[in-house]
Short mmCIF file of C-alpha atoms in Angstrom, two decimals:
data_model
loop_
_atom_site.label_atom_id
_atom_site.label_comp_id
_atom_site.label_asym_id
_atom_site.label_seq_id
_atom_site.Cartn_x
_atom_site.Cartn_y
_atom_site.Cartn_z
CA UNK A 1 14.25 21.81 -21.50
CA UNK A 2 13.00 18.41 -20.92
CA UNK A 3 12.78 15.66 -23.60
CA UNK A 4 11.48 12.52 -23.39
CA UNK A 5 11.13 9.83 -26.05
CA UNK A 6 8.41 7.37 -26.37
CA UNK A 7 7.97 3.84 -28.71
CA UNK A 8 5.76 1.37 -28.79
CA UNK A 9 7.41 -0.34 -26.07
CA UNK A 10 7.32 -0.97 -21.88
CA UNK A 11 9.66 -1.89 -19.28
CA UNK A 12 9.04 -5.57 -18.48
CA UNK A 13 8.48 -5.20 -15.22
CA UNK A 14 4.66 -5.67 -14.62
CA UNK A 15 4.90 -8.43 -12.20
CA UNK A 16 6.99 -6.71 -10.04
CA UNK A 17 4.90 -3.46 -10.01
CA UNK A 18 1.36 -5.64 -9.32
CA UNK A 19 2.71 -7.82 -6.73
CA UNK A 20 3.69 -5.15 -4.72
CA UNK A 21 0.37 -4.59 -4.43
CA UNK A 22 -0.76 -8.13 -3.30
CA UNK A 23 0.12 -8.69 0.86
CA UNK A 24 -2.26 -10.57 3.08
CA UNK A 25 -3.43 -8.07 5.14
CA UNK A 26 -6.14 -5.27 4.95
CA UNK A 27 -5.05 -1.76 5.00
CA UNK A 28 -6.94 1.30 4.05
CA UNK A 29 -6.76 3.79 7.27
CA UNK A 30 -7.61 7.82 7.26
CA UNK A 31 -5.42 9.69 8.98
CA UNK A 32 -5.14 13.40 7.66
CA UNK A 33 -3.79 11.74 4.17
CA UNK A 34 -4.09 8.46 1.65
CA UNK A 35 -2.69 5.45 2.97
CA UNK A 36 -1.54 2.02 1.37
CA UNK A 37 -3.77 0.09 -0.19
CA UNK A 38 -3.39 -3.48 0.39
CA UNK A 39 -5.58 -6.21 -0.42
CA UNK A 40 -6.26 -9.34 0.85
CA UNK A 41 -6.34 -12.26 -1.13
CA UNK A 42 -7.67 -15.63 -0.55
CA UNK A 43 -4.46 -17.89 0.53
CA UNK A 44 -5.71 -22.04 0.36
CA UNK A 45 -6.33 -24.35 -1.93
CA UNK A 46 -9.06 -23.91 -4.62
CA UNK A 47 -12.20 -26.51 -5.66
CA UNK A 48 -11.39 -25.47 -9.11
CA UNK A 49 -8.51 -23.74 -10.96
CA UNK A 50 -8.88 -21.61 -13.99
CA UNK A 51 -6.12 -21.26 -16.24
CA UNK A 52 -5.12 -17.46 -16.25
CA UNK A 53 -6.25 -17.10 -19.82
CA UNK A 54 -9.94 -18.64 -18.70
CA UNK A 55 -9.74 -15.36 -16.24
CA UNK A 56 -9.10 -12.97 -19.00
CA UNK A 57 -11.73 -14.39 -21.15
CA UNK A 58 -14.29 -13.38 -18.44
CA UNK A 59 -13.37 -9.72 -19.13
CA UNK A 60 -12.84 -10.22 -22.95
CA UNK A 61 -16.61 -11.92 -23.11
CA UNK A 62 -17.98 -8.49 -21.49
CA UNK A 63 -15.86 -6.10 -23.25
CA UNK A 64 -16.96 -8.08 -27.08
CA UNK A 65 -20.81 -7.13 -26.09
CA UNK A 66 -20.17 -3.81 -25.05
CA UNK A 67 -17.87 -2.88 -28.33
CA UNK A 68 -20.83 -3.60 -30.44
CA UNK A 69 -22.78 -0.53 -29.29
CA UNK A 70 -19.82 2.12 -27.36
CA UNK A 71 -22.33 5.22 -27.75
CA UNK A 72 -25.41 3.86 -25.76
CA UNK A 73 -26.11 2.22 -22.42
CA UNK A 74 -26.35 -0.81 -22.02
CA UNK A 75 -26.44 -3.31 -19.40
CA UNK A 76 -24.47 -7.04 -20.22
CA UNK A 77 -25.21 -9.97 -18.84
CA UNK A 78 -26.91 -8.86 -15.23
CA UNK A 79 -27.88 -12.95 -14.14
CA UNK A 80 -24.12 -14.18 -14.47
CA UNK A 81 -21.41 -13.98 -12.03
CA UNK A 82 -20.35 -10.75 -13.53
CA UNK A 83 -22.03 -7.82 -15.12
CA UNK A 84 -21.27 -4.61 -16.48
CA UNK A 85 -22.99 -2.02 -16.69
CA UNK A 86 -22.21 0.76 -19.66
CA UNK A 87 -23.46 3.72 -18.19
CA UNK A 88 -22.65 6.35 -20.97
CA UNK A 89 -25.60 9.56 -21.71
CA UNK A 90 -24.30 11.65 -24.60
CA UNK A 91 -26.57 13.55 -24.15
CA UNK A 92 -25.16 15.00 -20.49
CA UNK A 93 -21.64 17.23 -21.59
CA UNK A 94 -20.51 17.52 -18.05
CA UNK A 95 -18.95 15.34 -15.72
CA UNK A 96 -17.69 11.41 -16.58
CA UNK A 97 -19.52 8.17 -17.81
CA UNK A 98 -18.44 5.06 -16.78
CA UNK A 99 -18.49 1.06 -16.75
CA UNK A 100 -19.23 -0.61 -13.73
CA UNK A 101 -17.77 -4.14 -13.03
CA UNK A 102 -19.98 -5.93 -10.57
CA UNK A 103 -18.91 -9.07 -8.85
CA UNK A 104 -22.38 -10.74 -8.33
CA UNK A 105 -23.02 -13.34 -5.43
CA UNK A 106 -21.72 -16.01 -7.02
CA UNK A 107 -18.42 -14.41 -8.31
CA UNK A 108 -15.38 -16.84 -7.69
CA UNK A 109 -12.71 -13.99 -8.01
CA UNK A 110 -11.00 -14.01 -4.33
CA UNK A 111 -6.96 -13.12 -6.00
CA UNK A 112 -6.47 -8.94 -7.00
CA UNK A 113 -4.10 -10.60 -9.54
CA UNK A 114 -7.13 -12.31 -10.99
CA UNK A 115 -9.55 -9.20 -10.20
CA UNK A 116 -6.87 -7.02 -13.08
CA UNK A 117 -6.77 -9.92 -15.25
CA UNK A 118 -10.69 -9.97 -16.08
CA UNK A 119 -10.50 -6.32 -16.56
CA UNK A 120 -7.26 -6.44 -18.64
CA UNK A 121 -9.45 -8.99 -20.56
CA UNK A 122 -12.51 -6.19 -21.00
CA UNK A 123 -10.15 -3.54 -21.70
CA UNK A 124 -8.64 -4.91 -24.39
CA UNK A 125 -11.97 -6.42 -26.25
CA UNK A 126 -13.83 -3.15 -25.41
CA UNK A 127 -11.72 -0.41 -26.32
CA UNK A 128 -8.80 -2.25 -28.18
CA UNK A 129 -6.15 -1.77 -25.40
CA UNK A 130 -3.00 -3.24 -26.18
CA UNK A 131 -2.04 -6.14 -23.45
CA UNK A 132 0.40 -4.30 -21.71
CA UNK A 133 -1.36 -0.75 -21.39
CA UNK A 134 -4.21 -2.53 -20.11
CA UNK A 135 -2.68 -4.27 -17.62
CA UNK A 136 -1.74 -0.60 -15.74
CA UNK A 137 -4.77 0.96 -16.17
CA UNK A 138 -6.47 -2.48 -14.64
CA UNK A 139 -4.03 -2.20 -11.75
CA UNK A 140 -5.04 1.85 -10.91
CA UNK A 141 -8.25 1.05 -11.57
CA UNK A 142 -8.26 -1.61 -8.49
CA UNK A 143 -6.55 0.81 -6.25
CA UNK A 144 -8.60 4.03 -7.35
CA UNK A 145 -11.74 1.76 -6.36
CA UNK A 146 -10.39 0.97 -3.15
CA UNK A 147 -9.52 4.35 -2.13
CA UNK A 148 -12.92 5.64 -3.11
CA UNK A 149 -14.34 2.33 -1.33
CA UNK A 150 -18.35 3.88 -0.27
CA UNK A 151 -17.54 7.61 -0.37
CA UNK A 152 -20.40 8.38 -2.39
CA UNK A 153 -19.90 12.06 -2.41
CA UNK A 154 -16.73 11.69 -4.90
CA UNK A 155 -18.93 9.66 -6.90
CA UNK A 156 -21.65 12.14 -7.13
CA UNK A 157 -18.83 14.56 -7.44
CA UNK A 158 -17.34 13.37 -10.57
CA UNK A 159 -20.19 11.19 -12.80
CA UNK A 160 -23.19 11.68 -14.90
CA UNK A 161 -26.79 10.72 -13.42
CA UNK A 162 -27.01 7.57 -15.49
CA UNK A 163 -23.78 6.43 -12.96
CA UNK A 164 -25.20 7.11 -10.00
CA UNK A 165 -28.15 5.62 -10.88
CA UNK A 166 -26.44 1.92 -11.29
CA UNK A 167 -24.46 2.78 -8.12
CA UNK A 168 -25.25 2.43 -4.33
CA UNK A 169 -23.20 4.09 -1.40
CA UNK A 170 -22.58 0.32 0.76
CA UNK A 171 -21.58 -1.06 -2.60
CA UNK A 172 -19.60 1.53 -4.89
CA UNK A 173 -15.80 0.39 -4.98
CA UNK A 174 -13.61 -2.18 -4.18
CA UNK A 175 -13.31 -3.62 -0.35
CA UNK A 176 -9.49 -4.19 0.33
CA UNK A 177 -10.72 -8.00 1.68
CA UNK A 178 -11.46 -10.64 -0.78
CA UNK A 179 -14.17 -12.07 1.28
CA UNK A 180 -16.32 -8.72 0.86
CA UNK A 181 -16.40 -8.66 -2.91
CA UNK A 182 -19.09 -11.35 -3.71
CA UNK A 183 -22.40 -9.36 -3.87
CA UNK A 184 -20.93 -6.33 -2.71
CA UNK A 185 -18.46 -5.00 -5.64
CA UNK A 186 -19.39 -2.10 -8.16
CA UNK A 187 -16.10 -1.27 -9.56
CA UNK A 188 -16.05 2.11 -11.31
CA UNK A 189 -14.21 2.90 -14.26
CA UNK A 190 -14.39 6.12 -15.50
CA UNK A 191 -14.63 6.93 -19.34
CA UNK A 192 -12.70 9.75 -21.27
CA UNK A 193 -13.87 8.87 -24.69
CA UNK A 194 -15.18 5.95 -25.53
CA UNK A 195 -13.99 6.24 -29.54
CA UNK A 196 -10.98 7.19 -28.09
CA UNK A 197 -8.87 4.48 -28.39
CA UNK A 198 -6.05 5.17 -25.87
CA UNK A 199 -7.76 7.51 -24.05
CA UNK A 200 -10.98 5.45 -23.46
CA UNK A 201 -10.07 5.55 -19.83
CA UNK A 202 -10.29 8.58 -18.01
CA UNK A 203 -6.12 8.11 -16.47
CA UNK A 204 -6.13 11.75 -15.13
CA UNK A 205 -9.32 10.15 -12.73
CA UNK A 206 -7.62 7.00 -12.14
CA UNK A 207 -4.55 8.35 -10.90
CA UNK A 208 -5.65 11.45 -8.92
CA UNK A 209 -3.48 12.36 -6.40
CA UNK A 210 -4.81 10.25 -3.66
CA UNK A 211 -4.86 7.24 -5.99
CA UNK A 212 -0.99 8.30 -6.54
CA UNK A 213 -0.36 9.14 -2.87
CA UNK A 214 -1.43 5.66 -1.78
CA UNK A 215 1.12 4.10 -4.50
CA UNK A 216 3.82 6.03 -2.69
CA UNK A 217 3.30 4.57 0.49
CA UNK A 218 4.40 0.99 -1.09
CA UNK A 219 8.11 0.47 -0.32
CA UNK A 220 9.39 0.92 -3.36
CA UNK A 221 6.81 3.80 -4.26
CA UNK A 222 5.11 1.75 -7.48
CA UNK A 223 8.20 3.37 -9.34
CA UNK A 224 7.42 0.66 -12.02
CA UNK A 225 3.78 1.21 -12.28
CA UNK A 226 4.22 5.04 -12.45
CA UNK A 227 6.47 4.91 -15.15
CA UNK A 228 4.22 2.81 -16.94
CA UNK A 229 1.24 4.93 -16.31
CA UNK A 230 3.71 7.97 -17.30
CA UNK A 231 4.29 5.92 -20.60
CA UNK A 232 0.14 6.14 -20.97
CA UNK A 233 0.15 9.72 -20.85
CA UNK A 234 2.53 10.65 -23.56
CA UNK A 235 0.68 8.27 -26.19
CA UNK A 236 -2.42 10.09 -24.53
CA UNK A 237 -0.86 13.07 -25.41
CA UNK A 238 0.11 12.19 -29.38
CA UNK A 239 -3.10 10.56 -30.03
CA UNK A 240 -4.82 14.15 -28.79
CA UNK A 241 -2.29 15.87 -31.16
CA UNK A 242 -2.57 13.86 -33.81
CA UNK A 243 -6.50 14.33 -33.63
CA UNK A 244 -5.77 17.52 -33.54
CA UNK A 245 -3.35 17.95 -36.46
CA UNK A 246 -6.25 15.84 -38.75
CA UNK A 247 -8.99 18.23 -37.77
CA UNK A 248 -6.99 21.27 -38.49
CA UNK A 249 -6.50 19.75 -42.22
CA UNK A 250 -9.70 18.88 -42.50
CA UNK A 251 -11.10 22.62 -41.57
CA UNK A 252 -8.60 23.52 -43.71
CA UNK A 253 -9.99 22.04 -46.96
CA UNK A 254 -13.31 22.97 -45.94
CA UNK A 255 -12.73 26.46 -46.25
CA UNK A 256 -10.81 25.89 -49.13
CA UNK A 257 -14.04 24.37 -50.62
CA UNK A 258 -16.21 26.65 -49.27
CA UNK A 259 -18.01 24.77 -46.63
CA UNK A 260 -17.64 27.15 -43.44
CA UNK A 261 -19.74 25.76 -41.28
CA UNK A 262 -18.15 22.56 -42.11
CA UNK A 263 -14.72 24.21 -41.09
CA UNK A 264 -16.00 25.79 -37.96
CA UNK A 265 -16.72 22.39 -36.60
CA UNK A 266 -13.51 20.71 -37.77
CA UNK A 267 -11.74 23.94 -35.92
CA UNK A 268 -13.81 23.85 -32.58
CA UNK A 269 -12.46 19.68 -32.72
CA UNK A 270 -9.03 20.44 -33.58
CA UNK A 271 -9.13 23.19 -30.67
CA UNK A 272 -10.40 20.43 -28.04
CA UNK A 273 -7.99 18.15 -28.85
CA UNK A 274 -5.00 20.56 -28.65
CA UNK A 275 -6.45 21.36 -25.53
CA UNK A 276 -6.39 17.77 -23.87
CA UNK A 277 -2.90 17.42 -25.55
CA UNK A 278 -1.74 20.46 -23.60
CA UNK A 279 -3.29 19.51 -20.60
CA UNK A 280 -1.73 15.95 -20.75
CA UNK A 281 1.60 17.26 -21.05
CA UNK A 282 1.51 19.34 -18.42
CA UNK A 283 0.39 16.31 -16.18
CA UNK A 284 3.15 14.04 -17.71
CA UNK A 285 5.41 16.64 -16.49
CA UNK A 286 4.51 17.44 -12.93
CA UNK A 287 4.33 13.45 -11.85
CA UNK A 288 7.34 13.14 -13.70
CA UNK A 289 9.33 15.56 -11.26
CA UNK A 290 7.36 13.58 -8.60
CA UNK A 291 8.31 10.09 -9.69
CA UNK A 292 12.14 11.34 -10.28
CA UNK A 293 12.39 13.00 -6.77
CA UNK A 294 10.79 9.55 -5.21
CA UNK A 295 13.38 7.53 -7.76
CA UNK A 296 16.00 9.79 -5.45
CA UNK A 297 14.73 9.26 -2.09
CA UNK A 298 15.03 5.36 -2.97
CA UNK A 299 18.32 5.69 -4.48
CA UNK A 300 17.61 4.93 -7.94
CA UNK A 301 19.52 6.32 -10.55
CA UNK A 302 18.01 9.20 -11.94
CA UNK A 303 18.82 10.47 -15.55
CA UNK A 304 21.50 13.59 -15.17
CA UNK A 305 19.69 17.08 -16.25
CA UNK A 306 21.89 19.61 -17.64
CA UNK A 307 21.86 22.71 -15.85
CA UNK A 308 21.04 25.87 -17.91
CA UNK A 309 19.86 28.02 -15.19
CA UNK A 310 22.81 30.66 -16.78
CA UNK A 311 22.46 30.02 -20.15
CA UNK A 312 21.20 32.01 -22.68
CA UNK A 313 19.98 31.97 -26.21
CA UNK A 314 19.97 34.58 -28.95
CA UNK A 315 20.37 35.44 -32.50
CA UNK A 316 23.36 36.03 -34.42
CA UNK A 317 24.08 37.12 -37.58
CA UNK A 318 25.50 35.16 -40.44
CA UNK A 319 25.02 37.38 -43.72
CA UNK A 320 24.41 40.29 -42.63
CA UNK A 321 23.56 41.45 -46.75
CA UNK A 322 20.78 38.49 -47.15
CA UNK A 323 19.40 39.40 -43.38
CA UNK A 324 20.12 35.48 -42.32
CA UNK A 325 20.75 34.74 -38.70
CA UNK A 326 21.65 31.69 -36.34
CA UNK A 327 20.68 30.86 -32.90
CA UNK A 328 23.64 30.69 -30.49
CA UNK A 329 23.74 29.64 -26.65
CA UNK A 330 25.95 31.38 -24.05
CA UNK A 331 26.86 31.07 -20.63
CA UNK A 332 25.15 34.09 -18.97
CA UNK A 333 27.84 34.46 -16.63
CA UNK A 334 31.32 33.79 -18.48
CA UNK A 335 30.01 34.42 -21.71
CA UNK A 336 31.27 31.11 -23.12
CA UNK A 337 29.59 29.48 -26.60
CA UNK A 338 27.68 26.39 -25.33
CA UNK A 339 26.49 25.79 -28.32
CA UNK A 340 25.81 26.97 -31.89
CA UNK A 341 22.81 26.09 -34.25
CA UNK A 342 22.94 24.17 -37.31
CA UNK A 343 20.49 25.98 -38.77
CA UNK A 344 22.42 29.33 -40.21
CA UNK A 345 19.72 30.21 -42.36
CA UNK A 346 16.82 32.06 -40.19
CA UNK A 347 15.18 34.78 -41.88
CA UNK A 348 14.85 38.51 -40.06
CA UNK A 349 14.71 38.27 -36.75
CA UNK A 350 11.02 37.67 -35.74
CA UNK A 351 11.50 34.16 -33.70
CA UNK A 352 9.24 33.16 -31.07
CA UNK A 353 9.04 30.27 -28.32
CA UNK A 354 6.43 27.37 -28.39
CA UNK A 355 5.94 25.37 -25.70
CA UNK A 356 4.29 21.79 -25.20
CA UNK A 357 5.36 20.64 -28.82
CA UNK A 358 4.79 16.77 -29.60
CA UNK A 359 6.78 15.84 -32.85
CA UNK A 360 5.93 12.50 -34.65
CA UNK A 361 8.98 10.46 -35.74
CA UNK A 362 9.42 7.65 -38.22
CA UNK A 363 8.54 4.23 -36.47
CA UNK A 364 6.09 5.17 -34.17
CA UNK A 365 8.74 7.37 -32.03
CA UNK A 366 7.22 10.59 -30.05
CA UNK A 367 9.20 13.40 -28.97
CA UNK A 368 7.90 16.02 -26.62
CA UNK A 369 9.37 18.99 -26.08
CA UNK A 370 8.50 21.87 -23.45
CA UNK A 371 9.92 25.12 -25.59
CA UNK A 372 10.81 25.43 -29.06
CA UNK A 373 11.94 27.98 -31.21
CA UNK A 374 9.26 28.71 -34.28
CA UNK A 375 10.94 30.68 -37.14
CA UNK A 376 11.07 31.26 -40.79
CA UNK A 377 14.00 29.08 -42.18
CA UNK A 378 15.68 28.84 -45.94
CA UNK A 379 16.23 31.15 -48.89
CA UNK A 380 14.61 30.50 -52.27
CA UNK A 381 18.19 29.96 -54.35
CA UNK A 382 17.34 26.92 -55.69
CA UNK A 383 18.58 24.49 -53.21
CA UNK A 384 16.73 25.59 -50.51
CA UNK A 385 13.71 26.91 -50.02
CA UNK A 386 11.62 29.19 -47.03
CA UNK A 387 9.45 27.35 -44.91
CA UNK A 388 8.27 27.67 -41.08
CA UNK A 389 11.13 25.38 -39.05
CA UNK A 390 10.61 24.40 -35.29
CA UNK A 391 13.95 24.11 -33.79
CA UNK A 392 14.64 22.31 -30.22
CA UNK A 393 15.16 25.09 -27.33
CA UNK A 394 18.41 22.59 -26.21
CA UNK A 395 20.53 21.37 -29.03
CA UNK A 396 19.61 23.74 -31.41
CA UNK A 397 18.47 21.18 -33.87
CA UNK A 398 15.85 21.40 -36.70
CA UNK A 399 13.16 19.41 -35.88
CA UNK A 400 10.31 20.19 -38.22
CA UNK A 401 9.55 22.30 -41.13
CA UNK A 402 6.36 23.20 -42.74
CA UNK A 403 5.02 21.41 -46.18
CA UNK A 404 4.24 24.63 -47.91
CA UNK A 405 6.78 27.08 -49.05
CA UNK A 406 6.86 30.54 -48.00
CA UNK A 407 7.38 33.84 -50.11
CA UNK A 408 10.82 34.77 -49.93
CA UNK A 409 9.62 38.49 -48.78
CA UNK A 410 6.92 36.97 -45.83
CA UNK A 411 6.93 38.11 -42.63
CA UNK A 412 6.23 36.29 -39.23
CA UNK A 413 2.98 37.61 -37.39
CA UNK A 414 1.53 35.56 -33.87
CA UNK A 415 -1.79 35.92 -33.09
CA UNK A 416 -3.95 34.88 -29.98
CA UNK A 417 -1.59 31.51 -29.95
CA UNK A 418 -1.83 31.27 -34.34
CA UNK A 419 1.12 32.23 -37.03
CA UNK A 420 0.25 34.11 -40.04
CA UNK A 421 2.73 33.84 -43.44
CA UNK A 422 2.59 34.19 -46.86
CA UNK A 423 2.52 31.12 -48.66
CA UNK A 424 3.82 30.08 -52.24
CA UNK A 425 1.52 27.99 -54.25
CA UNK A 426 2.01 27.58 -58.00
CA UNK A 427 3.91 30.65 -58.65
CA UNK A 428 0.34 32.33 -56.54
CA UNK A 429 0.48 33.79 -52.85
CA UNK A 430 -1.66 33.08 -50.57
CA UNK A 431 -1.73 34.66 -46.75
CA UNK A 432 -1.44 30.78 -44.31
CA UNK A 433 -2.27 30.85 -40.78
CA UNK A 434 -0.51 27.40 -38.54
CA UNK A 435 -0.78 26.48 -35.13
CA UNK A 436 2.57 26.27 -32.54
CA UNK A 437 3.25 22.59 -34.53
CA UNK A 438 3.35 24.00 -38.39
CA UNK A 439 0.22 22.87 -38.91
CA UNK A 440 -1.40 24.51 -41.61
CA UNK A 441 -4.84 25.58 -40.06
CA UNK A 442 -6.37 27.77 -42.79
CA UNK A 443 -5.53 29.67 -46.69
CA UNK A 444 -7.06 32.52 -48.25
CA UNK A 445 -8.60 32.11 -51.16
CA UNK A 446 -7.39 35.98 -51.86
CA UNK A 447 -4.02 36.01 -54.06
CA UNK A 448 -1.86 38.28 -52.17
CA UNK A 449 1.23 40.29 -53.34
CA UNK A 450 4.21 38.00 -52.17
CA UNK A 451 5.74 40.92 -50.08
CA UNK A 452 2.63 41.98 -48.57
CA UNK A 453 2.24 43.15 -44.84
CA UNK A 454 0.28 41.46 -42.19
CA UNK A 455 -1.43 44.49 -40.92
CA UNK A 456 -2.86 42.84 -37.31
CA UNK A 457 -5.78 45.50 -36.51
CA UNK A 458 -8.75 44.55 -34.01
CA UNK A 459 -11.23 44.27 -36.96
CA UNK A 460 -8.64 41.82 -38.62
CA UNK A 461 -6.11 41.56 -41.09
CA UNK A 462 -5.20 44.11 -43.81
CA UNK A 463 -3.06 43.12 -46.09
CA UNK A 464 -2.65 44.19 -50.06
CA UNK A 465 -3.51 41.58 -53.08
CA UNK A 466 -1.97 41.05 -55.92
CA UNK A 467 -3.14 44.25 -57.59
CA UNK A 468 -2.53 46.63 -55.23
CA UNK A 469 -5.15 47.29 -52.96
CA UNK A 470 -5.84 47.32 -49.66
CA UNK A 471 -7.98 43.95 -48.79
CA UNK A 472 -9.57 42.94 -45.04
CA UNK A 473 -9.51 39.19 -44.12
CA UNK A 474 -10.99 38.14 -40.19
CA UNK A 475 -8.67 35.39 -38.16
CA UNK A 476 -10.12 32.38 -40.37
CA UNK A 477 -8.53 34.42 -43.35
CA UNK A 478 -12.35 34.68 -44.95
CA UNK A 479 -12.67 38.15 -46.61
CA UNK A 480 -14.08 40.72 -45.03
CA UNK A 481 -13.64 42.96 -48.03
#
């Protein structure tokens, strides 16, 4: 299992990661695959010098106007030296919007350090980027335009109409020569979500595989900038689950109130935001491999990964009379104890796996975990108490538990991806159903006996209420009758 941890902080090594992306030559050649990208940047003496900060307020002044309206298009200040066009339809679900820099005639820009600094400056007034995120996406953003320099296709490919309507094929992207951007500059960058915070940017777009591929051909690989870009991700990744998490709640207390409709639409949110979460971590974990296997090649040090290729994990019993077990892990092949769970008080022996589980931490500290186990956990004697635990795959460790209580008698059911308890509530049962990351997704409003089966059946779930008889909920745990 891999594990990585995540603050809210970044290697300080930005200027090492841009510059190697600054030589004084032009070099963008097809030959079967992506090469470099280098750009060339004006080398003698300037009529006027701008303090960097005057550079990032050119972005800042764009991204202030645009913030005011996100949802609509928009087109900001089209007779200066630089425009930008907001070319968002939400009204179109497929394919991206965007924002399109241009660099009008009259654009002074002729430095890619200066190029990234204006759009730093937008990203941060526009979609509230913090300094240092910005910063990398500004710098992929400058070499996904290059590498897309005039090929239209990809363009029509990829974005909505309303793009492609503010874009021209002679013009689209970002010319490797300083000299060529004046006038002839529409730099593309392509939106996720433009509410979204973090994920404003589309990153998956900006650091496609050719985008990537080109950053490998740099001497030292961008190591740096990957990582940083890698860093992106994984907040990408708990913002989606964190969205996700909220909506379930909220369809939650919908149904609770009645309001199904209400709850449907919470649900299909919560479901699209798992989704991207998922889909993030799996990213985050393929261009990690890459990035570690490049760290090797260069002879970087590379973080030691235990290898459990013979190990194995399984339940054990510790009281046998109160049916509690423990998770233990073996070598497969000697049969030695690796190592032994703290957690000696799992219930039966229903335990299943989990995989792609993002855990929030005190202080703004992310864990992310590829397998987990998902199990009920506790005895009702007083000092503890049955609840749904999630315990790490690799040290055994509890990592979360759920908010409610369980009935001492529950069972553990998984359906289509969802697990189905029985809940305690105020001396009341109730049958729960919670996603892979204990979050409660929906309640019944039926009182059910506390030791009550979850009968899974196709036309959904019989189980028997609190006076005995046979009741029928469907998967949102509404009754059927």
């Amino acid at each position: 299992m891999k594990k990585s941890v995540c603050g809210l902080f970044f290697a300080l090594a930005f200027a090492a990661a841009l510059s190697a992306l600054e030589v004084n030559r032009p070099e963008l050649e097809e030959s079967g695959s992506v090469d470099t990208v280098q750009f060339e940047n004006y080398g003698g003496p300037h009529a006027v010098i701008d303090t960097a900060a005057a550079i990032v307020n050119i972005g800042t002044e764009l991204g202030l106007e645009v913030a005011q309206d996100l949802e609509n298009f928009a087109v900001i200040r089209p007779d200066a030296k630089y425009s930008l066009i907001h070319a968002v339809d939400s009204s179109v679900a497929e394919k991206l919007d965007a924002d399109i820099l241009i660099l009008n005639k009259n654009a002074g820009v002729d430095h890619i350090k200066n190029l990234r600094r204006i759009i730093t400056g937008y990203l941060q007034a526009a979609y509230d980027y913090e300094s240092e995120d910005a910063e990398v996406i500004a710098t992929f953003i400058t070499v996904y335009n290059a590498v897309y320099r005039n090929d239209i296709a990809t363009f029509e490919e990829r974005y909505k109409q309303i793009v492609l309507d503010n874009v021209t094929e002679d013009k689209v992207g970002l010319s490797t020569v300083w000299s060529d951007w004046a006038g002839n500059s529409q730099i593309v960058i392509p939106l996720n979500d433009v509410q979204g915070g973090i994920s404003a940017v589309d990153t998956t777009v900006i650091s496609d595989e050719n985008v990537v591929e080109a950053l490998r051909q740099e001497e030292d690989k961008a190591v740096d900038l990957r990582e940083d870009m890698l860093e992106i991700k994984e907040k990408e990744t708990v913002n989606a689950t964190e969205k996700a998490q909220e909506a379930q709640k909220a369809a939650a207390q919908e149904r609770k109130e009645g309001n199904q409709e209400k709850a449907e639409e919470f649900a299909q949110e919560s479901a699209e935001q798992q989704e991207i979460a998922d889909r993030k971590t799996e990213e985050v974990k393929v261009e990690q491999k890459e990035l570690e296997e490049d760290m090797k090649e260069l002879g970087m040090a590379v973080p030691e990964v235990e290898d459990t290729s013979s190990y194995l994990t399984g339940l054990f019993v510790v009281n046998e009379a109160s049916n509690l077990y423990t998770l233990i892990t073996v070598n497969g092949i000697t049969g030695e104890v690796i190592r032994k769970s703290s957690v000696n008080q799992i219930k039966g022996k229903t335990v299943y796996v989990v995989s792609d589980i993002t855990i929030t931490q005190e202080g703004d500290v992310y864990e992310f975990y590829d397998d987990m186990y998902l199990a009920m956990c506790g005895i009702d004697d007083g000092h503890s108490a049955p609840r749904l635990c999630l315990i790490d795959s690799s040290a055994l460790e509890l990592k979360k538990q759920s908010d409610e209580i369980l009935s001492d008698s529950s069972e553990l059911i998984e359906r289509n991806g969802d697990y189905y308890v029985i809940v305690k509530s105020d001396g009341k049962h109730y049958v729960a159903c919670y996603s892979k990351d204990l979050m409660l997704k929906n309640i019944s409003t039926l009182e059910v006996s506390p030791s009550t089966p979850l009968n899974m059946l196709a036309s959904g779930i019989l189980v028997t209420d609190v006076q005995g008889n046979p009741r029928m909920l469907d998967a949102s745990l509404a009754e059927i009758w």
